[in-house]
Amino acid sequence: MLHSCNRSCFWLTSPALAALCLFFMNPISADESLSSIRQSVEAAISRIQSSKPPSVSSGRLQNGRLDHAAELPKPSGVGYRIIHPDRDTNFGADRMVFGLMRLGVVMHEKLGDEPHSQLHINEISDRDGGKQLRHINHQMGLDVDIVFYCTDLSGTPQRSRWVSFDERGLSEDGDLRFDAARNWIMIDAILSSETFRKIRSLLIADALKKQLLDHAMSLHEAAEGDKAERLREGIKRAMELLRQPASSPHDNHLHLSLQHE
């Protein structure tokens, strides 16, 4: 047991205890730690930018190409994890990849970096874009699939899984619940991103869209001033961009699609 600690720590013979003593003498604040994390991610983005020409997305949604792609670091980074790093589909347009890296930082700041708090990212595009076996689009580095946050039935956060949720927000086996609160934090962060910029759509099942908007509206009712106004604008954009496509219900993941620039 530690009874006292002086600046020299001469009485400590264990290197680990000595390090602990130094930590308490010079503690790192939470703000300093988060600032350091943000700086490290920005440095990583700068390294990617300096290693290649700017990315170029060309063609159409179902007949596209990607040149000079940015690679999302795998298998994981701050606040995110790639589900299938072996597929090499972690390539995208610059603003998609850099936007995801910065989104991971935001989620880390708001939720922490436990496995159940991380973004679980499925696929973006191949290195050169083009057709994929598992997708109609995802050809220009402007599309990504993100798995929903979920809880167990008691409300305890669980690690994101690729499972479908019904109109009640329950998984097919009845063991998991769609986490409207954390999924709204993710949606709000996406809509607020200056990196993603022009968003084409956020594809999601209608029933899950309703849960998200109901939760956001409850937050708006309890908010005041600038916070209430910001929520009002976020809800308005979410109502415009969240939609269920005719081809697939998107009840097991969010599909973020960016516009051409």
PDB file of C-alpha atoms in Angstrom:
ATOM      1  CA  MET A   1       0.000   0.000   0.000  1.00  0.00           C
ATOM      2  CA  LEU A   2       1.263   3.536  -0.800  1.00  0.00           C
ATOM      3  CA  HIS A   3       1.397   5.747   2.285  1.00  0.00           C
ATOM      4  CA  SER A   4       3.230   8.773   0.929  1.00  0.00           C
ATOM      5  CA  CYS A   5       5.056   9.979  -2.115  1.00  0.00           C
ATOM      6  CA  ASN A   6       7.867  12.472  -2.259  1.00  0.00           C
ATOM      7  CA  ARG A   7       9.316  13.997  -5.410  1.00  0.00           C
ATOM      8  CA  SER A   8      12.386  11.768  -5.481  1.00  0.00           C
ATOM      9  CA  CYS A   9      10.531   8.485  -4.809  1.00  0.00           C
ATOM     10  CA  PHE A  10      13.788   7.011  -3.486  1.00  0.00           C
ATOM     11  CA  TRP A  11      11.946   4.543  -1.310  1.00  0.00           C
ATOM     12  CA  LEU A  12      10.283   2.858  -4.256  1.00  0.00           C
ATOM     13  CA  THR A  13      12.187  -0.131  -5.581  1.00  0.00           C
ATOM     14  CA  SER A  14       9.630  -1.250  -8.181  1.00  0.00           C
ATOM     15  CA  PRO A  15       9.812   0.550 -11.564  1.00  0.00           C
ATOM     16  CA  ALA A  16       6.026   0.192 -11.891  1.00  0.00           C
ATOM     17  CA  LEU A  17       5.456   1.859  -8.528  1.00  0.00           C
ATOM     18  CA  ALA A  18       7.914   4.586  -9.427  1.00  0.00           C
ATOM     19  CA  ALA A  19       5.979   5.256 -12.627  1.00  0.00           C
ATOM     20  CA  LEU A  20       2.743   5.379 -10.645  1.00  0.00           C
ATOM     21  CA  CYS A  21       4.295   7.892  -8.267  1.00  0.00           C
ATOM     22  CA  LEU A  22       5.362  10.108 -11.161  1.00  0.00           C
ATOM     23  CA  PHE A  23       1.852   9.911 -12.625  1.00  0.00           C
ATOM     24  CA  PHE A  24       0.256  11.233  -9.437  1.00  0.00           C
ATOM     25  CA  MET A  25       2.880  13.975  -9.224  1.00  0.00           C
ATOM     26  CA  ASN A  26       2.111  15.054 -12.825  1.00  0.00           C
ATOM     27  CA  PRO A  27      -1.426  13.855 -13.619  1.00  0.00           C
ATOM     28  CA  ILE A  28      -2.713  14.219 -17.177  1.00  0.00           C
ATOM     29  CA  SER A  29      -6.147  15.834 -17.270  1.00  0.00           C
ATOM     30  CA  ALA A  30      -8.980  14.367 -19.320  1.00  0.00           C
ATOM     31  CA  ASP A  31      -8.936  17.442 -21.573  1.00  0.00           C
ATOM     32  CA  GLU A  32      -5.200  17.067 -22.191  1.00  0.00           C
ATOM     33  CA  SER A  33      -5.641  13.387 -22.990  1.00  0.00           C
ATOM     34  CA  LEU A  34      -8.463  14.055 -25.471  1.00  0.00           C
ATOM     35  CA  SER A  35      -6.466  16.861 -27.057  1.00  0.00           C
ATOM     36  CA  SER A  36      -3.525  14.507 -27.503  1.00  0.00           C
ATOM     37  CA  ILE A  37      -5.787  11.918 -29.131  1.00  0.00           C
ATOM     38  CA  ARG A  38      -7.221  14.483 -31.541  1.00  0.00           C
ATOM     39  CA  GLN A  39      -3.734  15.662 -32.447  1.00  0.00           C
ATOM     40  CA  SER A  40      -2.545  12.116 -33.132  1.00  0.00           C
ATOM     41  CA  VAL A  41      -5.481  11.465 -35.471  1.00  0.00           C
ATOM     42  CA  GLU A  42      -4.936  14.766 -37.284  1.00  0.00           C
ATOM     43  CA  ALA A  43      -1.265  13.843 -37.675  1.00  0.00           C
ATOM     44  CA  ALA A  44      -2.277  10.483 -39.165  1.00  0.00           C
ATOM     45  CA  ILE A  45      -4.597  12.244 -41.602  1.00  0.00           C
ATOM     46  CA  SER A  46      -1.784  14.599 -42.616  1.00  0.00           C
ATOM     47  CA  ARG A  47       0.519  11.649 -43.275  1.00  0.00           C
ATOM     48  CA  ILE A  48      -2.065  10.040 -45.553  1.00  0.00           C
ATOM     49  CA  GLN A  49      -2.625  13.326 -47.403  1.00  0.00           C
ATOM     50  CA  SER A  50       1.084  13.874 -47.962  1.00  0.00           C
ATOM     51  CA  SER A  51       1.622  10.330 -49.236  1.00  0.00           C
ATOM     52  CA  LYS A  52      -0.566  10.624 -52.346  1.00  0.00           C
ATOM     53  CA  PRO A  53      -2.478  12.935 -54.683  1.00  0.00           C
ATOM     54  CA  PRO A  54      -6.051  13.917 -53.714  1.00  0.00           C
ATOM     55  CA  SER A  55      -8.580  11.145 -54.304  1.00  0.00           C
ATOM     56  CA  VAL A  56     -10.806  11.231 -57.390  1.00  0.00           C
ATOM     57  CA  SER A  57     -14.271   9.623 -57.475  1.00  0.00           C
ATOM     58  CA  SER A  58     -15.687   9.231 -60.966  1.00  0.00           C
ATOM     59  CA  GLY A  59     -18.608   7.569 -62.727  1.00  0.00           C
ATOM     60  CA  ARG A  60     -21.984   6.726 -61.238  1.00  0.00           C
ATOM     61  CA  LEU A  61     -23.238   4.953 -58.133  1.00  0.00           C
ATOM     62  CA  GLN A  62     -23.477   1.602 -59.912  1.00  0.00           C
ATOM     63  CA  ASN A  63     -20.645   2.130 -62.389  1.00  0.00           C
ATOM     64  CA  GLY A  64     -17.894   4.007 -60.631  1.00  0.00           C
ATOM     65  CA  ARG A  65     -14.173   4.240 -60.049  1.00  0.00           C
ATOM     66  CA  LEU A  66     -11.854   5.512 -57.333  1.00  0.00           C
ATOM     67  CA  ASP A  67      -8.349   6.851 -57.988  1.00  0.00           C
ATOM     68  CA  HIS A  68      -5.725   7.794 -55.389  1.00  0.00           C
ATOM     69  CA  ALA A  69      -7.839   6.307 -52.603  1.00  0.00           C
ATOM     70  CA  ALA A  70      -7.231   7.017 -48.937  1.00  0.00           C
ATOM     71  CA  GLU A  71      -6.897   3.930 -46.746  1.00  0.00           C
ATOM     72  CA  LEU A  72      -8.746   3.789 -43.430  1.00  0.00           C
ATOM     73  CA  PRO A  73      -6.177   2.367 -40.975  1.00  0.00           C
ATOM     74  CA  LYS A  74      -7.014  -1.216 -40.042  1.00  0.00           C
ATOM     75  CA  PRO A  75      -7.986  -3.244 -38.142  1.00  0.00           C
ATOM     76  CA  SER A  76      -8.947  -0.380 -35.820  1.00  0.00           C
ATOM     77  CA  GLY A  77      -8.288   3.211 -34.847  1.00  0.00           C
ATOM     78  CA  VAL A  78      -9.453   5.729 -32.276  1.00  0.00           C
ATOM     79  CA  GLY A  79     -13.140   5.039 -31.674  1.00  0.00           C
ATOM     80  CA  TYR A  80     -13.660   2.548 -34.502  1.00  0.00           C
ATOM     81  CA  ARG A  81     -13.060  -1.023 -35.602  1.00  0.00           C
ATOM     82  CA  ILE A  82     -13.238  -2.531 -39.104  1.00  0.00           C
ATOM     83  CA  ILE A  83     -15.345  -5.697 -39.086  1.00  0.00           C
ATOM     84  CA  HIS A  84     -13.655  -7.465 -42.004  1.00  0.00           C
ATOM     85  CA  PRO A  85     -10.116  -6.074 -42.368  1.00  0.00           C
ATOM     86  CA  ASP A  86      -9.174  -9.121 -44.450  1.00  0.00           C
ATOM     87  CA  ARG A  87     -11.463  -8.013 -47.301  1.00  0.00           C
ATOM     88  CA  ASP A  88      -9.353  -4.936 -48.113  1.00  0.00           C
ATOM     89  CA  THR A  89     -12.464  -2.809 -48.585  1.00  0.00           C
ATOM     90  CA  ASN A  90     -11.248  -0.042 -46.288  1.00  0.00           C
ATOM     91  CA  PHE A  91     -10.434   2.383 -49.120  1.00  0.00           C
ATOM     92  CA  GLY A  92     -12.401   5.521 -49.842  1.00  0.00           C
ATOM     93  CA  ALA A  93     -12.488   9.085 -51.022  1.00  0.00           C
ATOM     94  CA  ASP A  94     -10.429  11.390 -48.822  1.00  0.00           C
ATOM     95  CA  ARG A  95     -13.391  13.040 -47.144  1.00  0.00           C
ATOM     96  CA  MET A  96     -14.999   9.665 -46.431  1.00  0.00           C
ATOM     97  CA  VAL A  97     -11.900   8.169 -44.802  1.00  0.00           C
ATOM     98  CA  PHE A  98     -10.871  11.333 -42.964  1.00  0.00           C
ATOM     99  CA  GLY A  99     -14.487  11.880 -41.937  1.00  0.00           C
ATOM    100  CA  LEU A 100     -14.658   8.388 -40.441  1.00  0.00           C
ATOM    101  CA  MET A 101     -11.381   8.902 -38.585  1.00  0.00           C
ATOM    102  CA  ARG A 102     -12.682  12.151 -37.086  1.00  0.00           C
ATOM    103  CA  LEU A 103     -16.069  10.561 -36.376  1.00  0.00           C
ATOM    104  CA  GLY A 104     -14.252   7.881 -34.395  1.00  0.00           C
ATOM    105  CA  VAL A 105     -12.624  10.601 -32.278  1.00  0.00           C
ATOM    106  CA  VAL A 106     -16.012  12.197 -31.560  1.00  0.00           C
ATOM    107  CA  MET A 107     -17.528   8.864 -30.530  1.00  0.00           C
ATOM    108  CA  HIS A 108     -14.479   8.145 -28.372  1.00  0.00           C
ATOM    109  CA  GLU A 109     -14.925  11.502 -26.645  1.00  0.00           C
ATOM    110  CA  LYS A 110     -18.649  11.006 -26.075  1.00  0.00           C
ATOM    111  CA  LEU A 111     -18.841   7.270 -25.323  1.00  0.00           C
ATOM    112  CA  GLY A 112     -15.329   6.079 -24.448  1.00  0.00           C
ATOM    113  CA  ASP A 113     -13.268   3.450 -26.253  1.00  0.00           C
ATOM    114  CA  GLU A 114     -14.630   0.213 -24.823  1.00  0.00           C
ATOM    115  CA  PRO A 115     -15.495  -2.404 -27.484  1.00  0.00           C
ATOM    116  CA  HIS A 116     -19.222  -1.685 -27.101  1.00  0.00           C
ATOM    117  CA  SER A 117     -18.618   2.055 -27.670  1.00  0.00           C
ATOM    118  CA  GLN A 118     -16.613   1.795 -30.886  1.00  0.00           C
ATOM    119  CA  LEU A 119     -17.989   2.390 -34.353  1.00  0.00           C
ATOM    120  CA  HIS A 120     -18.107  -0.947 -36.176  1.00  0.00           C
ATOM    121  CA  ILE A 121     -17.411  -0.239 -39.837  1.00  0.00           C
ATOM    122  CA  ASN A 122     -18.202  -2.831 -42.475  1.00  0.00           C
ATOM    123  CA  GLU A 123     -17.036  -1.827 -45.959  1.00  0.00           C
ATOM    124  CA  ILE A 124     -16.243   1.269 -47.991  1.00  0.00           C
ATOM    125  CA  SER A 125     -14.680   0.383 -51.379  1.00  0.00           C
ATOM    126  CA  ASP A 126     -11.866  -1.566 -52.989  1.00  0.00           C
ATOM    127  CA  ARG A 127      -8.595   0.292 -53.574  1.00  0.00           C
ATOM    128  CA  ASP A 128      -9.594   1.233 -57.139  1.00  0.00           C
ATOM    129  CA  GLY A 129     -13.335   1.272 -56.586  1.00  0.00           C
ATOM    130  CA  GLY A 130     -15.518  -0.569 -59.077  1.00  0.00           C
ATOM    131  CA  LYS A 131     -17.984  -3.391 -58.613  1.00  0.00           C
ATOM    132  CA  GLN A 132     -18.123  -5.419 -55.412  1.00  0.00           C
ATOM    133  CA  LEU A 133     -19.631  -8.831 -54.813  1.00  0.00           C
ATOM    134  CA  ARG A 134     -21.684  -7.728 -51.809  1.00  0.00           C
ATOM    135  CA  HIS A 135     -22.871  -4.288 -52.952  1.00  0.00           C
ATOM    136  CA  ILE A 136     -24.618  -2.574 -55.831  1.00  0.00           C
ATOM    137  CA  ASN A 137     -22.903   0.711 -55.024  1.00  0.00           C
ATOM    138  CA  HIS A 138     -19.756   1.255 -52.877  1.00  0.00           C
ATOM    139  CA  GLN A 139     -17.860   1.843 -56.136  1.00  0.00           C
ATOM    140  CA  MET A 140     -16.443   5.350 -55.735  1.00  0.00           C
ATOM    141  CA  GLY A 141     -15.352   5.457 -52.102  1.00  0.00           C
ATOM    142  CA  LEU A 142     -18.397   7.541 -51.193  1.00  0.00           C
ATOM    143  CA  ASP A 143     -20.418   4.851 -49.383  1.00  0.00           C
ATOM    144  CA  VAL A 144     -19.884   3.088 -46.066  1.00  0.00           C
ATOM    145  CA  ASP A 145     -21.874   0.699 -43.882  1.00  0.00           C
ATOM    146  CA  ILE A 146     -21.830   1.256 -40.111  1.00  0.00           C
ATOM    147  CA  VAL A 147     -23.332  -1.289 -37.725  1.00  0.00           C
ATOM    148  CA  PHE A 148     -25.909  -0.003 -35.243  1.00  0.00           C
ATOM    149  CA  TYR A 149     -25.236   0.430 -31.545  1.00  0.00           C
ATOM    150  CA  CYS A 150     -27.293  -1.931 -29.392  1.00  0.00           C
ATOM    151  CA  THR A 151     -28.038  -2.888 -25.786  1.00  0.00           C
ATOM    152  CA  ASP A 152     -29.330  -5.996 -24.065  1.00  0.00           C
ATOM    153  CA  LEU A 153     -32.928  -5.971 -22.816  1.00  0.00           C
ATOM    154  CA  SER A 154     -31.886  -4.382 -19.521  1.00  0.00           C
ATOM    155  CA  GLY A 155     -30.298  -1.444 -21.357  1.00  0.00           C
ATOM    156  CA  THR A 156     -26.672  -2.478 -20.848  1.00  0.00           C
ATOM    157  CA  PRO A 157     -24.533  -1.484 -23.879  1.00  0.00           C
ATOM    158  CA  GLN A 158     -23.409  -4.417 -26.006  1.00  0.00           C
ATOM    159  CA  ARG A 159     -20.844  -4.690 -28.764  1.00  0.00           C
ATOM    160  CA  SER A 160     -22.349  -3.813 -32.155  1.00  0.00           C
ATOM    161  CA  ARG A 161     -23.404  -6.826 -34.204  1.00  0.00           C
ATOM    162  CA  TRP A 162     -24.674  -7.313 -37.725  1.00  0.00           C
ATOM    163  CA  VAL A 163     -28.229  -8.255 -36.750  1.00  0.00           C
ATOM    164  CA  SER A 164     -31.622  -7.071 -37.962  1.00  0.00           C
ATOM    165  CA  PHE A 165     -33.999  -5.123 -35.718  1.00  0.00           C
ATOM    166  CA  ASP A 166     -37.791  -5.228 -36.073  1.00  0.00           C
ATOM    167  CA  GLU A 167     -40.318  -2.389 -35.778  1.00  0.00           C
ATOM    168  CA  ARG A 168     -40.037  -2.561 -31.976  1.00  0.00           C
ATOM    169  CA  GLY A 169     -36.269  -2.232 -32.162  1.00  0.00           C
ATOM    170  CA  LEU A 170     -35.673  -5.839 -31.068  1.00  0.00           C
ATOM    171  CA  SER A 171     -33.228  -8.237 -32.717  1.00  0.00           C
ATOM    172  CA  GLU A 172     -34.554 -11.351 -34.432  1.00  0.00           C
ATOM    173  CA  ASP A 173     -33.579 -13.560 -31.475  1.00  0.00           C
ATOM    174  CA  GLY A 174     -35.069 -11.082 -29.005  1.00  0.00           C
ATOM    175  CA  ASP A 175     -31.819 -10.653 -27.054  1.00  0.00           C
ATOM    176  CA  LEU A 176     -30.777  -7.191 -28.264  1.00  0.00           C
ATOM    177  CA  ARG A 177     -32.393  -3.782 -28.535  1.00  0.00           C
ATOM    178  CA  PHE A 178     -31.665  -0.966 -30.982  1.00  0.00           C
ATOM    179  CA  ASP A 179     -29.914   1.748 -28.955  1.00  0.00           C
ATOM    180  CA  ALA A 180     -31.660   4.921 -30.088  1.00  0.00           C
ATOM    181  CA  ALA A 181     -29.642   7.126 -27.718  1.00  0.00           C
ATOM    182  CA  ARG A 182     -26.171   6.143 -28.915  1.00  0.00           C
ATOM    183  CA  ASN A 183     -27.253   5.795 -32.538  1.00  0.00           C
ATOM    184  CA  TRP A 184     -28.596   9.350 -32.395  1.00  0.00           C
ATOM    185  CA  ILE A 185     -25.233  10.553 -31.040  1.00  0.00           C
ATOM    186  CA  MET A 186     -23.632   8.909 -34.096  1.00  0.00           C
ATOM    187  CA  ILE A 187     -26.163  10.403 -36.537  1.00  0.00           C
ATOM    188  CA  ASP A 188     -25.800  13.848 -34.980  1.00  0.00           C
ATOM    189  CA  ALA A 189     -22.003  13.638 -35.243  1.00  0.00           C
ATOM    190  CA  ILE A 190     -22.240  12.627 -38.917  1.00  0.00           C
ATOM    191  CA  LEU A 191     -24.600  15.504 -39.695  1.00  0.00           C
ATOM    192  CA  SER A 192     -22.312  17.938 -37.859  1.00  0.00           C
ATOM    193  CA  SER A 193     -19.151  16.790 -39.637  1.00  0.00           C
ATOM    194  CA  GLU A 194     -17.355  19.438 -41.684  1.00  0.00           C
ATOM    195  CA  THR A 195     -15.340  16.690 -43.385  1.00  0.00           C
ATOM    196  CA  PHE A 196     -18.198  14.649 -44.864  1.00  0.00           C
ATOM    197  CA  ARG A 197     -19.772  17.910 -46.107  1.00  0.00           C
ATOM    198  CA  LYS A 198     -22.379  17.040 -48.766  1.00  0.00           C
ATOM    199  CA  ILE A 199     -24.330  13.955 -47.665  1.00  0.00           C
ATOM    200  CA  ARG A 200     -26.483  12.216 -50.259  1.00  0.00           C
ATOM    201  CA  SER A 201     -28.440  10.038 -47.848  1.00  0.00           C
ATOM    202  CA  LEU A 202     -28.442   8.012 -44.646  1.00  0.00           C
ATOM    203  CA  LEU A 203     -30.193   4.735 -45.410  1.00  0.00           C
ATOM    204  CA  ILE A 204     -32.067   3.086 -42.537  1.00  0.00           C
ATOM    205  CA  ALA A 205     -35.309   1.188 -41.923  1.00  0.00           C
ATOM    206  CA  ASP A 206     -38.342   3.440 -41.414  1.00  0.00           C
ATOM    207  CA  ALA A 207     -39.138   1.962 -37.992  1.00  0.00           C
ATOM    208  CA  LEU A 208     -35.611   2.642 -36.750  1.00  0.00           C
ATOM    209  CA  LYS A 209     -35.692   6.151 -38.222  1.00  0.00           C
ATOM    210  CA  LYS A 210     -38.816   6.790 -36.143  1.00  0.00           C
ATOM    211  CA  GLN A 211     -37.081   5.611 -32.974  1.00  0.00           C
ATOM    212  CA  LEU A 212     -34.148   7.917 -33.653  1.00  0.00           C
ATOM    213  CA  LEU A 213     -36.336  10.944 -34.310  1.00  0.00           C
ATOM    214  CA  ASP A 214     -38.560  10.228 -31.289  1.00  0.00           C
ATOM    215  CA  HIS A 215     -35.455  10.149 -29.102  1.00  0.00           C
ATOM    216  CA  ALA A 216     -34.045  13.329 -30.650  1.00  0.00           C
ATOM    217  CA  MET A 217     -37.366  15.137 -30.184  1.00  0.00           C
ATOM    218  CA  SER A 218     -37.446  14.152 -26.517  1.00  0.00           C
ATOM    219  CA  LEU A 219     -33.986  15.692 -26.143  1.00  0.00           C
ATOM    220  CA  HIS A 220     -35.207  18.829 -27.911  1.00  0.00           C
ATOM    221  CA  GLU A 221     -38.181  19.188 -25.566  1.00  0.00           C
ATOM    222  CA  ALA A 222     -35.852  19.154 -22.563  1.00  0.00           C
ATOM    223  CA  ALA A 223     -33.264  21.506 -24.095  1.00  0.00           C
ATOM    224  CA  GLU A 224     -33.061  25.289 -23.969  1.00  0.00           C
ATOM    225  CA  GLY A 225     -31.401  28.095 -25.870  1.00  0.00           C
ATOM    226  CA  ASP A 226     -28.625  27.303 -28.328  1.00  0.00           C
ATOM    227  CA  LYS A 227     -28.756  23.595 -27.529  1.00  0.00           C
ATOM    228  CA  ALA A 228     -32.453  23.443 -28.415  1.00  0.00           C
ATOM    229  CA  GLU A 229     -31.839  25.318 -31.669  1.00  0.00           C
ATOM    230  CA  ARG A 230     -28.973  23.023 -32.604  1.00  0.00           C
ATOM    231  CA  LEU A 231     -31.142  19.969 -31.947  1.00  0.00           C
ATOM    232  CA  ARG A 232     -33.966  21.460 -34.019  1.00  0.00           C
ATOM    233  CA  GLU A 233     -31.627  21.908 -36.980  1.00  0.00           C
ATOM    234  CA  GLY A 234     -30.211  18.402 -36.517  1.00  0.00           C
ATOM    235  CA  ILE A 235     -33.668  16.850 -36.427  1.00  0.00           C
ATOM    236  CA  LYS A 236     -34.667  18.760 -39.564  1.00  0.00           C
ATOM    237  CA  ARG A 237     -31.629  17.469 -41.484  1.00  0.00           C
ATOM    238  CA  ALA A 238     -32.119  13.947 -40.156  1.00  0.00           C
ATOM    239  CA  MET A 239     -35.726  13.932 -41.349  1.00  0.00           C
ATOM    240  CA  GLU A 240     -34.514  14.905 -44.824  1.00  0.00           C
ATOM    241  CA  LEU A 241     -31.586  12.472 -45.104  1.00  0.00           C
ATOM    242  CA  LEU A 242     -32.711   9.365 -43.196  1.00  0.00           C
ATOM    243  CA  ARG A 243     -34.759   7.135 -45.477  1.00  0.00           C
ATOM    244  CA  GLN A 244     -35.485   3.501 -46.239  1.00  0.00           C
ATOM    245  CA  PRO A 245     -34.546   2.461 -49.795  1.00  0.00           C
ATOM    246  CA  ALA A 246     -36.849   0.295 -51.872  1.00  0.00           C
ATOM    247  CA  SER A 247     -34.134  -2.292 -52.532  1.00  0.00           C
ATOM    248  CA  SER A 248     -33.327  -3.238 -48.927  1.00  0.00           C
ATOM    249  CA  PRO A 249     -34.778  -2.322 -45.525  1.00  0.00           C
ATOM    250  CA  HIS A 250     -31.404  -1.474 -43.929  1.00  0.00           C
ATOM    251  CA  ASP A 251     -32.567  -2.771 -40.561  1.00  0.00           C
ATOM    252  CA  ASN A 252     -29.111  -4.102 -39.616  1.00  0.00           C
ATOM    253  CA  HIS A 253     -26.832  -1.173 -40.480  1.00  0.00           C
ATOM    254  CA  LEU A 254     -26.665   2.479 -41.428  1.00  0.00           C
ATOM    255  CA  HIS A 255     -25.553   3.277 -44.973  1.00  0.00           C
ATOM    256  CA  LEU A 256     -23.851   6.653 -45.260  1.00  0.00           C
ATOM    257  CA  SER A 257     -23.634   7.932 -48.831  1.00  0.00           C
ATOM    258  CA  LEU A 258     -21.799  11.126 -49.801  1.00  0.00           C
ATOM    259  CA  GLN A 259     -22.488  13.265 -52.843  1.00  0.00           C
ATOM    260  CA  HIS A 260     -20.016  13.914 -55.620  1.00  0.00           C
ATOM    261  CA  GLU A 261     -18.183  17.214 -55.295  1.00  0.00           C
TER     262      GLU A 261
END
